[in-house]
GROMACS .gro file of C-alpha atoms in nm:
model
  332
    1MET     CA    1   0.226   0.845   0.571
    2SER     CA    2   0.379   1.159   0.742
    3ASP     CA    3   0.596   1.124   1.044
    4THR     CA    4   0.502   1.475   1.185
    5GLY     CA    5   0.240   1.487   1.479
    6ASP     CA    6  -0.038   1.756   1.531
    7THR     CA    7  -0.078   1.937   1.861
    8ALA     CA    8  -0.448   1.766   1.896
    9PRO     CA    9  -0.633   1.459   1.793
   10ARG     CA   10  -0.782   1.488   1.472
   11LEU     CA   11  -1.061   1.253   1.368
   12GLY     CA   12  -1.297   1.221   1.041
   13GLY     CA   13  -1.277   1.127   0.660
   14PRO     CA   14  -1.540   1.177   0.380
   15ALA     CA   15  -1.812   0.884   0.328
   16ARG     CA   16  -1.622   0.504   0.362
   17ASN     CA   17  -1.284   0.639   0.492
   18PHE     CA   18  -1.160   0.680   0.864
   19PHE     CA   19  -0.905   0.874   0.989
   20VAL     CA   20  -0.759   0.921   1.370
   21ASP     CA   21  -0.419   1.112   1.433
   22VAL     CA   22  -0.301   1.090   1.795
   23THR     CA   23   0.071   1.151   1.715
   24ALA     CA   24   0.055   1.415   1.991
   25PRO     CA   25   0.246   1.325   2.293
   26ARG     CA   26  -0.055   1.231   2.571
   27THR     CA   27  -0.067   0.945   2.823
   28ALA     CA   28  -0.150   0.583   2.651
   29ARG     CA   29  -0.501   0.551   2.814
   30ASP     CA   30  -0.593   0.895   2.683
   31GLY     CA   31  -0.457   0.842   2.351
   32PHE     CA   32  -0.608   0.522   2.324
   33GLU     CA   33  -0.949   0.657   2.423
   34VAL     CA   34  -0.946   0.891   2.125
   35PHE     CA   35  -0.852   0.645   1.917
   36ARG     CA   36  -1.117   0.407   2.018
   37ARG     CA   37  -1.394   0.675   2.038
   38GLY     CA   38  -1.298   0.784   1.664
   39TRP     CA   39  -1.315   0.408   1.556
   40GLU     CA   40  -1.646   0.337   1.713
   41ALA     CA   41  -1.813   0.648   1.550
   42GLN     CA   42  -1.656   0.550   1.207
   43ILE     CA   43  -1.618   0.222   1.152
   44GLY     CA   44  -1.777   0.039   1.465
   45GLU     CA   45  -2.092  -0.085   1.300
   46THR     CA   46  -1.888  -0.257   1.034
   47LEU     CA   47  -1.642  -0.383   1.264
   48PRO     CA   48  -1.621  -0.300   1.664
   49LEU     CA   49  -1.310  -0.321   1.816
   50PRO     CA   50  -1.224  -0.570   2.044
   51PRO     CA   51  -1.182  -0.510   2.410
   52MET     CA   52  -0.840  -0.404   2.406
   53GLU     CA   53  -0.621  -0.174   2.620
   54PRO     CA   54  -0.298  -0.028   2.623
   55LEU     CA   55  -0.006  -0.198   2.810
   56GLY     CA   56   0.334  -0.095   2.968
   57SER     CA   57   0.416   0.251   3.084
   58GLY     CA   58   0.470   0.415   2.734
   59ASP     CA   59   0.228   0.616   2.537
   60PHE     CA   60  -0.003   0.548   2.284
   61ARG     CA   61   0.062   0.799   1.945
   62VAL     CA   62  -0.065   0.635   1.627
   63ARG     CA   63  -0.189   0.774   1.304
   64VAL     CA   64  -0.445   0.569   1.099
   65ARG     CA   65  -0.625   0.613   0.781
   66ALA     CA   66  -0.879   0.347   0.695
   67SER     CA   67  -1.107   0.243   0.446
   68LYS     CA   68  -1.430   0.042   0.492
   69VAL     CA   69  -1.484  -0.215   0.205
   70HIS     CA   70  -1.818  -0.377   0.273
   71ASP     CA   71  -1.757  -0.619   0.577
   72THR     CA   72  -1.361  -0.562   0.537
   73VAL     CA   73  -1.140  -0.279   0.667
   74VAL     CA   74  -0.809  -0.161   0.499
   75ALA     CA   75  -0.599   0.073   0.669
   76GLY     CA   76  -0.256   0.224   0.649
   77LEU     CA   77  -0.106   0.265   1.009
   78TYR     CA   78   0.190   0.493   1.130
   79GLY     CA   79   0.303   0.432   1.480
   80GLU     CA   80   0.476   0.696   1.706
   81SER     CA   81   0.446   0.458   2.006
   82MET     CA   82   0.215   0.184   2.047
   83ALA     CA   83   0.182  -0.121   2.319
   84GLY     CA   84  -0.155  -0.288   2.381
   85GLY     CA   85  -0.319  -0.638   2.432
   86THR     CA   86  -0.633  -0.793   2.565
   87ARG     CA   87  -0.696  -0.910   2.915
   88GLY     CA   88  -0.939  -1.139   3.052
   89ALA     CA   89  -1.173  -1.406   2.817
   90SER     CA   90  -1.065  -1.450   2.481
   91HIS     CA   91  -1.214  -1.225   2.209
   92ARG     CA   92  -1.220  -1.339   1.852
   93LEU     CA   93  -1.284  -1.004   1.690
   94ASP     CA   94  -1.614  -1.144   1.510
   95ASP     CA   95  -1.378  -1.434   1.332
   96ARG     CA   96  -1.162  -1.234   1.153
   97VAL     CA   97  -0.829  -1.288   0.970
   98LEU     CA   98  -0.552  -1.011   0.986
   99VAL     CA   99  -0.253  -0.946   0.753
  100HIS     CA  100  -0.014  -0.690   0.823
  101VAL     CA  101   0.224  -0.585   0.532
  102MET     CA  102   0.530  -0.364   0.705
  103GLY     CA  103   0.666  -0.109   0.568
  104ARG     CA  104   0.951   0.005   0.814
  105GLY     CA  105   1.008  -0.081   1.179
  106GLU     CA  106   0.903  -0.394   1.350
  107TRP     CA  107   0.559  -0.512   1.485
  108ARG     CA  108   0.579  -0.812   1.748
  109PHE     CA  109   0.318  -1.047   1.878
  110ILE     CA  110   0.307  -1.203   2.193
  111GLY     CA  111   0.104  -1.513   2.239
  112PRO     CA  112  -0.032  -1.655   2.564
  113ARG     CA  113   0.226  -1.852   2.749
  114GLY     CA  114   0.447  -1.797   2.467
  115GLN     CA  115   0.259  -1.985   2.209
  116GLY     CA  116   0.244  -1.789   1.852
  117ASP     CA  117   0.494  -1.528   1.918
  118ALA     CA  118   0.599  -1.365   1.593
  119SER     CA  119   0.831  -1.027   1.523
  120VAL     CA  120   0.761  -0.925   1.156
  121PRO     CA  121   1.028  -0.650   1.048
  122GLY     CA  122   0.986  -0.418   0.756
  123GLY     CA  123   0.969  -0.589   0.409
  124GLN     CA  124   0.795  -0.898   0.541
  125PHE     CA  125   0.413  -0.974   0.607
  126ILE     CA  126   0.226  -1.145   0.854
  127VAL     CA  127  -0.125  -1.343   0.805
  128ARG     CA  128  -0.291  -1.465   1.095
  129HIS     CA  129  -0.644  -1.521   1.260
  130ASN     CA  130  -0.745  -1.329   1.533
  131GLY     CA  131  -0.743  -1.601   1.768
  132PRO     CA  132  -0.673  -1.624   2.169
  133PRO     CA  133  -0.601  -1.292   2.327
  134VAL     CA  134  -0.240  -1.145   2.235
  135ARG     CA  135  -0.008  -0.856   2.336
  136PHE     CA  136   0.150  -0.646   2.074
  137GLU     CA  137   0.417  -0.381   2.041
  138MET     CA  138   0.565  -0.175   1.768
  139GLN     CA  139   0.906   0.022   1.720
  140PRO     CA  140   0.888   0.384   1.692
  141ARG     CA  141   0.802   0.493   1.375
  142THR     CA  142   0.673   0.174   1.225
  143THR     CA  143   0.456   0.200   0.886
  144ALA     CA  144   0.243  -0.075   0.807
  145LYS     CA  145  -0.059  -0.148   0.587
  146VAL     CA  146  -0.359  -0.388   0.783
  147LEU     CA  147  -0.621  -0.590   0.639
  148ILE     CA  148  -0.900  -0.705   0.856
  149LEU     CA  149  -1.109  -0.952   0.673
  150PRO     CA  150  -1.404  -1.215   0.760
  151ALA     CA  151  -1.238  -1.535   0.807
  152SER     CA  152  -1.507  -1.791   0.682
  153GLN     CA  153  -1.278  -1.834   0.315
  154LEU     CA  154  -0.944  -1.799   0.448
  155ARG     CA  155  -0.942  -1.938   0.782
  156PRO     CA  156  -0.881  -2.336   0.629
  157LEU     CA  157  -0.573  -2.184   0.459
  158ILE     CA  158  -0.412  -2.068   0.795
  159ARG     CA  159  -0.573  -2.319   1.031
  160ASP     CA  160  -0.426  -2.165   1.392
  161ARG     CA  161  -0.091  -2.093   1.196
  162ALA     CA  162   0.075  -1.732   1.156
  163ILE     CA  163   0.189  -1.724   0.795
  164VAL     CA  164   0.490  -1.517   0.725
  165GLY     CA  165   0.659  -1.383   0.430
  166SER     CA  166   0.797  -1.155   0.230
  167ALA     CA  167   0.635  -0.850   0.088
  168ASP     CA  168   0.815  -0.855  -0.222
  169SER     CA  169   0.621  -1.158  -0.349
  170PRO     CA  170   0.431  -1.116  -0.667
  171GLU     CA  171   0.092  -1.220  -0.478
  172LEU     CA  172   0.166  -0.972  -0.222
  173ARG     CA  173   0.245  -0.710  -0.455
  174LEU     CA  174  -0.060  -0.764  -0.633
  175LEU     CA  175  -0.263  -0.725  -0.334
  176MET     CA  176  -0.087  -0.403  -0.227
  177ALA     CA  177  -0.149  -0.272  -0.579
  178TYR     CA  178  -0.515  -0.384  -0.530
  179THR     CA  179  -0.568  -0.192  -0.191
  180LYS     CA  180  -0.434   0.122  -0.371
  181ILE     CA  181  -0.703   0.098  -0.628
  182VAL     CA  182  -0.940   0.045  -0.390
  183ASP     CA  183  -0.850   0.334  -0.186
  184ALA     CA  184  -0.838   0.563  -0.482
  185THR     CA  185  -1.201   0.440  -0.597
  186LEU     CA  186  -1.382   0.364  -0.306
  187ASN     CA  187  -1.607   0.673  -0.257
  188ASP     CA  188  -1.725   0.652  -0.644
  189LEU     CA  189  -1.825   0.264  -0.609
  190SER     CA  190  -2.187   0.181  -0.600
  191ALA     CA  191  -2.294  -0.092  -0.310
  192ALA     CA  192  -2.252  -0.347  -0.561
  193GLY     CA  193  -1.919  -0.239  -0.667
  194VAL     CA  194  -1.784  -0.224  -0.312
  195ARG     CA  195  -1.866  -0.583  -0.248
  196ALA     CA  196  -1.711  -0.670  -0.535
  197ALA     CA  197  -1.391  -0.463  -0.446
  198ARG     CA  198  -1.439  -0.679  -0.084
  199ASN     CA  199  -1.436  -1.031  -0.304
  200SER     CA  200  -1.155  -0.937  -0.499
  201LEU     CA  201  -0.938  -0.879  -0.187
  202ILE     CA  202  -1.050  -1.160  -0.030
  203GLU     CA  203  -0.924  -1.370  -0.367
  204LEU     CA  204  -0.599  -1.187  -0.354
  205VAL     CA  205  -0.529  -1.284   0.023
  206LYS     CA  206  -0.575  -1.625  -0.060
  207GLY     CA  207  -0.320  -1.598  -0.342
  208VAL     CA  208  -0.084  -1.475  -0.085
  209LEU     CA  209  -0.161  -1.815   0.131
  210MET     CA  210  -0.161  -2.004  -0.175
  211GLN     CA  211   0.174  -1.840  -0.357
  212ALA     CA  212  -0.007  -1.886  -0.652
  213PHE     CA  213  -0.286  -1.649  -0.857
  214ASP     CA  214  -0.509  -1.696  -1.140
  215ASP     CA  215  -0.338  -1.479  -1.405
  216ARG     CA  216  -0.618  -1.560  -1.657
  217GLU     CA  217  -0.859  -1.357  -1.428
  218PRO     CA  218  -1.003  -1.043  -1.571
  219LEU     CA  219  -1.085  -0.891  -1.218
  220LEU     CA  220  -0.729  -0.913  -1.149
  221ALA     CA  221  -0.602  -0.732  -1.465
  222PRO     CA  222  -0.626  -0.383  -1.300
  223ALA     CA  223  -0.448  -0.531  -0.971
  224LEU     CA  224  -0.151  -0.663  -1.200
  225ALA     CA  225  -0.099  -0.343  -1.404
  226GLN     CA  226  -0.084  -0.128  -1.086
  227ALA     CA  227   0.166  -0.366  -0.966
  228ALA     CA  228   0.355  -0.377  -1.223
  229MET     CA  229   0.327   0.025  -1.242
  230ASP     CA  230   0.456   0.024  -0.889
  231ILE     CA  231   0.751  -0.166  -0.986
  232ALA     CA  232   0.833   0.037  -1.279
  233ASP     CA  233   0.827   0.365  -1.089
  234SER     CA  234   1.076   0.243  -0.824
  235ARG     CA  235   1.340   0.124  -1.113
  236LEU     CA  236   1.279   0.403  -1.377
  237THR     CA  237   1.663   0.454  -1.391
  238ASP     CA  238   1.729   0.082  -1.414
  239PRO     CA  239   1.865   0.007  -1.780
  240ASP     CA  240   1.724  -0.382  -1.752
  241LEU     CA  241   1.366  -0.236  -1.697
  242SER     CA  242   1.120  -0.381  -1.968
  243PRO     CA  243   0.821  -0.547  -1.971
  244ALA     CA  244   0.976  -0.892  -1.961
  245ALA     CA  245   1.154  -0.781  -1.650
  246LEU     CA  246   0.841  -0.673  -1.492
  247ALA     CA  247   0.658  -0.987  -1.624
  248ARG     CA  248   0.943  -1.208  -1.455
  249GLU     CA  249   0.899  -1.006  -1.131
  250LEU     CA  250   0.484  -1.059  -1.123
  251ASN     CA  251   0.558  -1.432  -1.220
  252VAL     CA  252   0.319  -1.400  -1.545
  253SER     CA  253   0.398  -1.414  -1.896
  254VAL     CA  254   0.466  -1.117  -2.101
  255ARG     CA  255   0.135  -1.170  -2.282
  256THR     CA  256  -0.046  -1.195  -1.963
  257LEU     CA  257   0.103  -0.841  -1.849
  258HIS     CA  258   0.046  -0.685  -2.205
  259ARG     CA  259  -0.313  -0.793  -2.148
  260ALA     CA  260  -0.385  -0.648  -1.802
  261PHE     CA  261  -0.227  -0.306  -1.960
  262ALA     CA  262  -0.469  -0.315  -2.245
  263ARG     CA  263  -0.738  -0.181  -2.016
  264THR     CA  264  -0.522   0.126  -1.914
  265GLU     CA  265  -0.518   0.241  -2.333
  266GLU     CA  266  -0.091   0.262  -2.267
  267SER     CA  267   0.138  -0.035  -2.326
  268VAL     CA  268   0.363  -0.122  -2.067
  269ALA     CA  269   0.662   0.034  -2.274
  270ALA     CA  270   0.483   0.352  -2.320
  271TYR     CA  271   0.412   0.346  -1.968
  272ILE     CA  272   0.759   0.292  -1.898
  273ARG     CA  273   0.888   0.578  -2.163
  274ARG     CA  274   0.621   0.844  -2.017
  275ARG     CA  275   0.721   0.797  -1.672
  276ARG     CA  276   1.098   0.852  -1.739
  277LEU     CA  277   1.002   1.159  -1.946
  278GLU     CA  278   0.805   1.301  -1.638
  279GLN     CA  279   1.087   1.269  -1.454
  280ALA     CA  280   1.346   1.447  -1.716
  281ARG     CA  281   1.090   1.716  -1.728
  282LEU     CA  282   1.082   1.774  -1.361
  283ALA     CA  283   1.462   1.760  -1.382
  284LEU     CA  284   1.432   2.057  -1.613
  285ALA     CA  285   1.188   2.280  -1.459
  286ALA     CA  286   1.371   2.243  -1.133
  287PRO     CA  287   1.536   2.577  -0.992
  288GLY     CA  288   1.930   2.607  -0.945
  289GLY     CA  289   2.143   2.385  -1.203
  290ARG     CA  290   1.984   2.224  -1.528
  291PRO     CA  291   2.104   1.910  -1.646
  292ASN     CA  292   2.193   1.916  -2.013
  293VAL     CA  293   2.023   1.708  -2.265
  294SER     CA  294   2.293   1.422  -2.317
  295GLU     CA  295   2.299   1.382  -1.895
  296LEU     CA  296   1.929   1.353  -1.913
  297ALA     CA  297   1.907   1.114  -2.193
  298ALA     CA  298   2.184   0.887  -2.038
  299GLN     CA  299   1.993   0.910  -1.667
  300TRP     CA  300   1.650   0.798  -1.807
  301ARG     CA  301   1.792   0.554  -2.057
  302PHE     CA  302   1.713   0.670  -2.378
  303THR     CA  303   1.943   0.525  -2.638
  304ASP     CA  304   2.086   0.880  -2.745
  305SER     CA  305   2.011   1.249  -2.732
  306SER     CA  306   1.841   1.254  -3.065
  307HIS     CA  307   1.606   0.989  -2.924
  308PHE     CA  308   1.533   1.173  -2.606
  309ILE     CA  309   1.496   1.507  -2.807
  310ARG     CA  310   1.221   1.341  -3.039
  311ALA     CA  311   1.037   1.161  -2.776
  312PHE     CA  312   1.018   1.485  -2.535
  313LYS     CA  313   0.899   1.707  -2.837
  314LYS     CA  314   0.629   1.442  -2.912
  315GLN     CA  315   0.501   1.402  -2.540
  316TYR     CA  316   0.536   1.796  -2.440
  317GLY     CA  317   0.508   1.989  -2.777
  318GLN     CA  318   0.870   2.127  -2.736
  319THR     CA  319   1.232   2.008  -2.700
  320PRO     CA  320   1.383   1.977  -2.352
  321THR     CA  321   1.606   2.316  -2.441
  322GLU     CA  322   1.271   2.499  -2.533
  323TYR     CA  323   1.053   2.356  -2.217
  324ALA     CA  324   1.363   2.467  -1.968
  325HIS     CA  325   1.375   2.802  -2.124
  326SER     CA  326   0.979   2.831  -2.081
  327THR     CA  327   0.985   2.725  -1.732
  328GLY     CA  328   1.280   2.989  -1.661
  329ARG     CA  329   1.098   3.285  -1.798
  330ALA     CA  330   0.796   3.150  -1.647
  331ARG     CA  331   0.989   3.163  -1.264
  332ARG     CA  332   1.141   3.485  -1.361
   0.00000   0.00000   0.00000
């Protein structure tokens, strides 16, 4: 998410997506009302907002991009300044379970009479039933992924507790990988496909709560492959990056990981090699000083310069030196 604010609220999104940006400075109540109107116009029938209101003297500046997945919402949130809560009678948000996965910053929940208080910093998640009214507040520049799900299948696993854990757990990685897949494909899905995506989200949240998932379930293979890709992308310079290392990270067998990648028509090792070559290509195309071939081979973990040159030419039809010269001429 971008951290820059706009001068006016922006609303709208295609089809099953919702977008609202009220990061420009404004009073808390004005900002919240813009957010409420946008939510009710685009998501209200699926999931009406509870009787929530801004609290405190601060402003209400937030950017949200959400997807409606049948009766479930998956939202990416950036909060410049946000504090709120409910007053009066209990509102159970149509009996929902909420998952907050923190990117950075901190989100605090304050329960009635101090019961159910929780502070969730970046790198952690919390799963909680939307029970009695609570207040909440977040640090400036907080980012989070928020899932709002029907409670019928999840409530027995959490009861009235708040479940807190690490966002690096294999089960949570799979859930986040699947939200990425849903976000990319949602508007191309049929109504039956949307319901199937919603059911998969619920099954993955169950896995988070039970700290286990069925690695033989074929419906989870895309999420497993995407989670492995996400980890690999963050560790391309790691000399120990391998299919076995990714399998250990995700708590599955190497065979299971290879089976998940079979649907992508690219092996795990081929994906790692391709992504490393892409990064080397970007370095060669960058303006300014160009790294030499041996430096690139070492940085992106090829055995030696000859191995790197052969792999690069097979991928792009040119040697690294030829590619660098051609992109240099194109810039001139």
